[in-house]
Amino acid sequence: MKHWQRAGLLFILLLITACQPQQTSQPLHQQQLFTFGTLIDITLVSNNPQQAQQAIDELSTEFDRLHELWHPWEGGALARANQQLSSSVTFATAPSVITLIQQSQQLSKQSDGLFNPAIGQLIKLWQFDQLDNESFQFQLPEPDAIKTLVHQNPRMTDIIIERSQDSEPRIHSINPSVSLDFGAFAKGVAIETMIRKLKTRNIHSALINAGGDLKVLGTKNGTPWRIGIKNPEYSPKPSSNPVLAAIDLHNEESLFTSGNYERFFEFQGQRYHHIIDPRSGYPAKGTRSVTVLAKDAGLADAASTALFIAGPKQWPDIARKMGIDHVMLVDEDNRIYLSPAMAQRIELLTTAQAIIVK
Ligand code: AMP
Ligand code: MG
């Protein structure tokens, strides 16, 4: 996402929260971090400024550490693991990488393989590792190269975790085309980790917001955290509303959105976005954005990506398999689909009629 887009989203969020009645019992401490490859806004409610600052500093250090550990190709534990996965060697890796693998194996299975962090080679083939490189000349991948990788069928179950009592767990891959990219999951797991850290520090009212992917703790001085959801078809015209919907979040709720407008390149007038359908090897078709509300931020993150790929027809089935009740999907024709539970919670700020799918 470009910086101005992120800044726009923050503005939307502040605008909505500014409309709340102010019950100023405890001050808000807000800080914006550039970490984890994105802008992260932290809001803590606390009477103790020193406690709040120490917590924010800890979160900043921890976000930096996890970003390095979990980056798929830049020098940390996951990048080293990716080099070794293409051979059949068995090796030890960071415990947190093992945990990511284990959780992803489960989520990938629940999503019928649509959420598939084993497709790192496909993501590289599409050059999505270059999206932040402004001078990069994007090309379309060779169709044969896409076909070959899809045929090689890298899956999370291709990674075998070996545990023994007296040494650390070790892993190996039974498929050399496996390369791990946790871009659809790591932000959620990191936010979940940070929320746990805040609770350990006795902070029970907070919002951690990574450009619209977020989790809340407690309330904002007695009122729920009111969040704006970006309109995926927004263009800077007077008739276009940048906010599609608003929702009140309660203690420990997470809200994650996957959108085709977030990261993409253009080639010969066509847009190619960053969410790949592992069945075709091409960017998933049919969806503009999916928003998922769930308690666990890692689950919300993985599910928003899986349901984006599932698309307007298949999402209710995959949502059920992943245990997700609250979904909003906007399709390519801007039709809005809501699960019944989401319809109960969300406030649409558009005249369009939503379709409630049971
Ligand atoms: P998100 O914005 O959470 O939907 O995550 C999108 C990111 O996840 C992409 O930038 C890729 O790094 C990665 N990704 C793309 N397609 C998939 C997929 N089918 N399964 C898992 N991760 C994916
Ligand atoms: Mg995701």
PDB file of C-alpha atoms in Angstrom, residues 139-301:
ATOM      1  CA  GLN A 139       6.989  -8.198 -16.667  1.00  0.00           C
ATOM      2  CA  LEU A 140       4.343 -10.871 -16.886  1.00  0.00           C
ATOM      3  CA  PRO A 141       5.676 -14.267 -15.843  1.00  0.00           C
ATOM      4  CA  GLU A 142       5.966 -16.909 -18.573  1.00  0.00           C
ATOM      5  CA  PRO A 143       2.705 -18.927 -18.590  1.00  0.00           C
ATOM      6  CA  ASP A 144       4.755 -22.140 -18.727  1.00  0.00           C
ATOM      7  CA  ALA A 145       6.686 -21.176 -15.596  1.00  0.00           C
ATOM      8  CA  ILE A 146       3.374 -20.571 -13.763  1.00  0.00           C
ATOM      9  CA  LYS A 147       2.003 -23.883 -15.021  1.00  0.00           C
ATOM     10  CA  THR A 148       5.108 -25.764 -13.870  1.00  0.00           C
ATOM     11  CA  LEU A 149       4.916 -24.333 -10.346  1.00  0.00           C
ATOM     12  CA  VAL A 150       1.176 -25.024 -10.063  1.00  0.00           C
ATOM     13  CA  HIS A 151       1.830 -28.568 -11.260  1.00  0.00           C
ATOM     14  CA  GLN A 152       4.593 -29.042  -8.649  1.00  0.00           C
ATOM     15  CA  ASN A 153       1.838 -28.281  -6.132  1.00  0.00           C
ATOM     16  CA  PRO A 154       3.757 -26.908  -3.103  1.00  0.00           C
ATOM     17  CA  ARG A 155       1.680 -27.399   0.036  1.00  0.00           C
ATOM     18  CA  MET A 156       2.128 -26.825   3.748  1.00  0.00           C
ATOM     19  CA  THR A 157       1.813 -30.573   4.362  1.00  0.00           C
ATOM     20  CA  ASP A 158       5.025 -31.027   2.336  1.00  0.00           C
ATOM     21  CA  ILE A 159       6.909 -29.714   5.366  1.00  0.00           C
ATOM     22  CA  ILE A 160       7.705 -32.379   7.914  1.00  0.00           C
ATOM     23  CA  ILE A 161       8.416 -31.321  11.493  1.00  0.00           C
ATOM     24  CA  GLU A 162      10.574 -33.765  13.432  1.00  0.00           C
ATOM     25  CA  ARG A 163      10.482 -33.543  17.188  1.00  0.00           C
ATOM     26  CA  SER A 164      12.733 -35.356  19.603  1.00  0.00           C
ATOM     27  CA  GLN A 165      12.905 -35.119  23.372  1.00  0.00           C
ATOM     28  CA  ASP A 166      16.477 -33.919  23.721  1.00  0.00           C
ATOM     29  CA  SER A 167      16.964 -31.525  20.792  1.00  0.00           C
ATOM     30  CA  GLU A 168      15.127 -28.647  19.187  1.00  0.00           C
ATOM     31  CA  PRO A 169      12.565 -29.459  16.468  1.00  0.00           C
ATOM     32  CA  ARG A 170      13.904 -29.841  12.933  1.00  0.00           C
ATOM     33  CA  ILE A 171      12.161 -29.563   9.592  1.00  0.00           C
ATOM     34  CA  HIS A 172      12.550 -30.710   6.023  1.00  0.00           C
ATOM     35  CA  SER A 173      10.514 -30.499   2.856  1.00  0.00           C
ATOM     36  CA  ILE A 174       9.457 -33.435   0.723  1.00  0.00           C
ATOM     37  CA  ASN A 175       8.758 -31.056  -2.174  1.00  0.00           C
ATOM     38  CA  PRO A 176      11.599 -28.829  -3.501  1.00  0.00           C
ATOM     39  CA  SER A 177       9.111 -26.282  -4.892  1.00  0.00           C
ATOM     40  CA  VAL A 178       8.053 -25.260  -1.354  1.00  0.00           C
ATOM     41  CA  SER A 179       9.087 -21.761  -0.335  1.00  0.00           C
ATOM     42  CA  LEU A 180       7.409 -20.025   2.593  1.00  0.00           C
ATOM     43  CA  ASP A 181       5.837 -16.579   2.427  1.00  0.00           C
ATOM     44  CA  PHE A 182       3.756 -15.630   5.455  1.00  0.00           C
ATOM     45  CA  GLY A 183       2.664 -12.283   3.999  1.00  0.00           C
ATOM     46  CA  ALA A 184      -0.984 -13.263   4.463  1.00  0.00           C
ATOM     47  CA  PHE A 185      -0.595 -14.323   8.090  1.00  0.00           C
ATOM     48  CA  ALA A 186       2.437 -12.837   9.852  1.00  0.00           C
ATOM     49  CA  LYS A 187       0.925  -9.401  10.477  1.00  0.00           C
ATOM     50  CA  GLY A 188      -2.028 -11.005  12.245  1.00  0.00           C
ATOM     51  CA  VAL A 189       0.193 -13.239  14.366  1.00  0.00           C
ATOM     52  CA  ALA A 190       2.432 -10.266  15.231  1.00  0.00           C
ATOM     53  CA  ILE A 191      -0.547  -8.122  16.276  1.00  0.00           C
ATOM     54  CA  GLU A 192      -1.874 -11.006  18.378  1.00  0.00           C
ATOM     55  CA  THR A 193       1.552 -11.299  20.054  1.00  0.00           C
ATOM     56  CA  MET A 194       1.621  -7.552  20.799  1.00  0.00           C
ATOM     57  CA  ILE A 195      -1.872  -7.585  22.320  1.00  0.00           C
ATOM     58  CA  ARG A 196      -0.724 -10.363  24.662  1.00  0.00           C
ATOM     59  CA  LYS A 197       2.307  -8.275  25.638  1.00  0.00           C
ATOM     60  CA  LEU A 198       0.067  -5.314  26.476  1.00  0.00           C
ATOM     61  CA  LYS A 199      -2.066  -7.477  28.740  1.00  0.00           C
ATOM     62  CA  THR A 200       1.049  -8.734  30.520  1.00  0.00           C
ATOM     63  CA  ARG A 201       1.910  -5.065  31.130  1.00  0.00           C
ATOM     64  CA  ASN A 202      -1.528  -4.541  32.633  1.00  0.00           C
ATOM     65  CA  ILE A 203      -2.793  -2.462  29.718  1.00  0.00           C
ATOM     66  CA  HIS A 204      -6.358  -3.472  28.953  1.00  0.00           C
ATOM     67  CA  SER A 205      -7.543  -0.749  26.556  1.00  0.00           C
ATOM     68  CA  ALA A 206      -5.735  -0.462  23.248  1.00  0.00           C
ATOM     69  CA  LEU A 207      -5.922  -0.447  19.473  1.00  0.00           C
ATOM     70  CA  ILE A 208      -3.128  -1.765  17.252  1.00  0.00           C
ATOM     71  CA  ASN A 209      -3.818  -0.803  13.663  1.00  0.00           C
ATOM     72  CA  ALA A 210      -1.615  -1.756  10.708  1.00  0.00           C
ATOM     73  CA  GLY A 211      -3.252   0.182   7.878  1.00  0.00           C
ATOM     74  CA  GLY A 212      -6.761  -1.140   8.559  1.00  0.00           C
ATOM     75  CA  ASP A 213      -5.697  -4.581   9.829  1.00  0.00           C
ATOM     76  CA  LEU A 214      -6.199  -4.323  13.558  1.00  0.00           C
ATOM     77  CA  LYS A 215      -7.111  -5.684  16.960  1.00  0.00           C
ATOM     78  CA  VAL A 216      -8.616  -3.924  19.966  1.00  0.00           C
ATOM     79  CA  LEU A 217      -8.478  -4.450  23.701  1.00  0.00           C
ATOM     80  CA  GLY A 218     -11.189  -3.215  26.045  1.00  0.00           C
ATOM     81  CA  THR A 219     -12.977   0.029  25.240  1.00  0.00           C
ATOM     82  CA  LYS A 220     -12.025   3.574  24.419  1.00  0.00           C
ATOM     83  CA  ASN A 221     -12.993   5.117  27.728  1.00  0.00           C
ATOM     84  CA  GLY A 222     -16.281   3.263  27.901  1.00  0.00           C
ATOM     85  CA  THR A 223     -17.240   3.329  24.216  1.00  0.00           C
ATOM     86  CA  PRO A 224     -16.438   0.563  21.732  1.00  0.00           C
ATOM     87  CA  TRP A 225     -13.627   1.211  19.254  1.00  0.00           C
ATOM     88  CA  ARG A 226     -15.348   2.539  16.129  1.00  0.00           C
ATOM     89  CA  ILE A 227     -13.541   1.542  12.945  1.00  0.00           C
ATOM     90  CA  GLY A 228     -13.968   2.668   9.352  1.00  0.00           C
ATOM     91  CA  ILE A 229     -13.601   0.125   6.528  1.00  0.00           C
ATOM     92  CA  LYS A 230     -12.097   1.484   3.334  1.00  0.00           C
ATOM     93  CA  ASN A 231     -14.182   1.604   0.176  1.00  0.00           C
ATOM     94  CA  PRO A 232     -12.308  -0.603  -2.341  1.00  0.00           C
ATOM     95  CA  GLU A 233     -13.630   1.373  -5.313  1.00  0.00           C
ATOM     96  CA  TYR A 234     -12.752   4.759  -3.839  1.00  0.00           C
ATOM     97  CA  SER A 235     -11.353   7.299  -6.248  1.00  0.00           C
ATOM     98  CA  PRO A 236     -10.664  10.907  -5.298  1.00  0.00           C
ATOM     99  CA  LYS A 237     -13.921  12.248  -6.806  1.00  0.00           C
ATOM    100  CA  PRO A 238     -16.447  14.294  -4.828  1.00  0.00           C
ATOM    101  CA  SER A 239     -19.148  11.615  -5.333  1.00  0.00           C
ATOM    102  CA  SER A 240     -16.976   8.808  -4.012  1.00  0.00           C
ATOM    103  CA  ASN A 241     -17.052   7.943  -0.298  1.00  0.00           C
ATOM    104  CA  PRO A 242     -13.674   6.760   1.017  1.00  0.00           C
ATOM    105  CA  VAL A 243     -15.379   4.839   3.835  1.00  0.00           C
ATOM    106  CA  LEU A 244     -17.600   1.907   2.885  1.00  0.00           C
ATOM    107  CA  ALA A 245     -18.756   0.906   6.349  1.00  0.00           C
ATOM    108  CA  ALA A 246     -18.247   1.400  10.063  1.00  0.00           C
ATOM    109  CA  ILE A 247     -18.212  -1.133  12.855  1.00  0.00           C
ATOM    110  CA  ASP A 248     -17.937  -1.026  16.627  1.00  0.00           C
ATOM    111  CA  LEU A 249     -15.357  -3.447  17.962  1.00  0.00           C
ATOM    112  CA  HIS A 250     -15.413  -4.943  21.434  1.00  0.00           C
ATOM    113  CA  ASN A 251     -12.729  -6.421  23.676  1.00  0.00           C
ATOM    114  CA  GLU A 252     -10.254  -8.724  21.861  1.00  0.00           C
ATOM    115  CA  GLU A 253     -11.896  -8.397  18.432  1.00  0.00           C
ATOM    116  CA  SER A 254      -9.752  -8.260  15.292  1.00  0.00           C
ATOM    117  CA  LEU A 255     -10.707  -6.872  11.892  1.00  0.00           C
ATOM    118  CA  PHE A 256      -8.645  -7.748   8.807  1.00  0.00           C
ATOM    119  CA  THR A 257      -9.165  -6.781   5.171  1.00  0.00           C
ATOM    120  CA  SER A 258      -7.598  -8.225   2.030  1.00  0.00           C
ATOM    121  CA  GLY A 259      -8.006  -6.012  -1.034  1.00  0.00           C
ATOM    122  CA  ASN A 260      -6.919  -6.003  -4.669  1.00  0.00           C
ATOM    123  CA  TYR A 261      -6.153  -2.271  -4.367  1.00  0.00           C
ATOM    124  CA  GLU A 262      -3.542  -2.770  -1.633  1.00  0.00           C
ATOM    125  CA  ARG A 263      -0.518  -4.046  -3.547  1.00  0.00           C
ATOM    126  CA  PHE A 264      -0.357  -4.430  -7.311  1.00  0.00           C
ATOM    127  CA  PHE A 265       1.610  -3.570 -10.452  1.00  0.00           C
ATOM    128  CA  GLU A 266       0.375  -2.461 -13.836  1.00  0.00           C
ATOM    129  CA  PHE A 267       1.523  -3.954 -17.105  1.00  0.00           C
ATOM    130  CA  GLN A 268       0.185  -2.817 -20.484  1.00  0.00           C
ATOM    131  CA  GLY A 269      -2.800  -1.151 -18.848  1.00  0.00           C
ATOM    132  CA  GLN A 270      -3.778  -4.208 -16.766  1.00  0.00           C
ATOM    133  CA  ARG A 271      -3.565  -4.495 -12.999  1.00  0.00           C
ATOM    134  CA  TYR A 272      -2.031  -7.561 -11.371  1.00  0.00           C
ATOM    135  CA  HIS A 273      -2.668  -7.720  -7.629  1.00  0.00           C
ATOM    136  CA  HIS A 274      -0.796  -9.681  -4.969  1.00  0.00           C
ATOM    137  CA  ILE A 275      -3.234 -12.388  -3.856  1.00  0.00           C
ATOM    138  CA  ILE A 276      -2.582 -15.559  -5.829  1.00  0.00           C
ATOM    139  CA  ASP A 277      -5.068 -18.336  -6.385  1.00  0.00           C
ATOM    140  CA  PRO A 278      -2.896 -21.440  -5.806  1.00  0.00           C
ATOM    141  CA  ARG A 279      -5.167 -23.454  -8.157  1.00  0.00           C
ATOM    142  CA  SER A 280      -4.390 -21.267 -11.202  1.00  0.00           C
ATOM    143  CA  GLY A 281      -1.135 -19.549 -10.227  1.00  0.00           C
ATOM    144  CA  TYR A 282      -2.688 -16.192 -11.253  1.00  0.00           C
ATOM    145  CA  PRO A 283      -4.056 -13.303  -9.155  1.00  0.00           C
ATOM    146  CA  ALA A 284      -7.452 -14.364  -7.783  1.00  0.00           C
ATOM    147  CA  LYS A 285     -10.434 -13.127  -9.803  1.00  0.00           C
ATOM    148  CA  GLY A 286     -13.890 -11.937  -8.820  1.00  0.00           C
ATOM    149  CA  THR A 287     -13.200 -10.118  -5.530  1.00  0.00           C
ATOM    150  CA  ARG A 288     -12.285  -6.540  -4.661  1.00  0.00           C
ATOM    151  CA  SER A 289     -12.055  -6.884  -0.918  1.00  0.00           C
ATOM    152  CA  VAL A 290     -12.881  -9.134   1.991  1.00  0.00           C
ATOM    153  CA  THR A 291     -13.196  -8.031   5.598  1.00  0.00           C
ATOM    154  CA  VAL A 292     -13.204 -10.594   8.392  1.00  0.00           C
ATOM    155  CA  LEU A 293     -13.960 -10.055  12.059  1.00  0.00           C
ATOM    156  CA  ALA A 294     -12.672 -12.702  14.478  1.00  0.00           C
ATOM    157  CA  LYS A 295     -11.153 -12.842  17.937  1.00  0.00           C
ATOM    158  CA  ASP A 296      -7.741 -14.176  16.916  1.00  0.00           C
ATOM    159  CA  ALA A 297      -5.818 -11.754  14.687  1.00  0.00           C
ATOM    160  CA  GLY A 298      -3.799 -14.526  12.987  1.00  0.00           C
ATOM    161  CA  LEU A 299      -6.984 -16.380  12.051  1.00  0.00           C
ATOM    162  CA  ALA A 300      -8.635 -13.155  10.807  1.00  0.00           C
ATOM    163  CA  ASP A 301      -5.571 -12.431   8.631  1.00  0.00           C
TER     164      ASP A 301
END
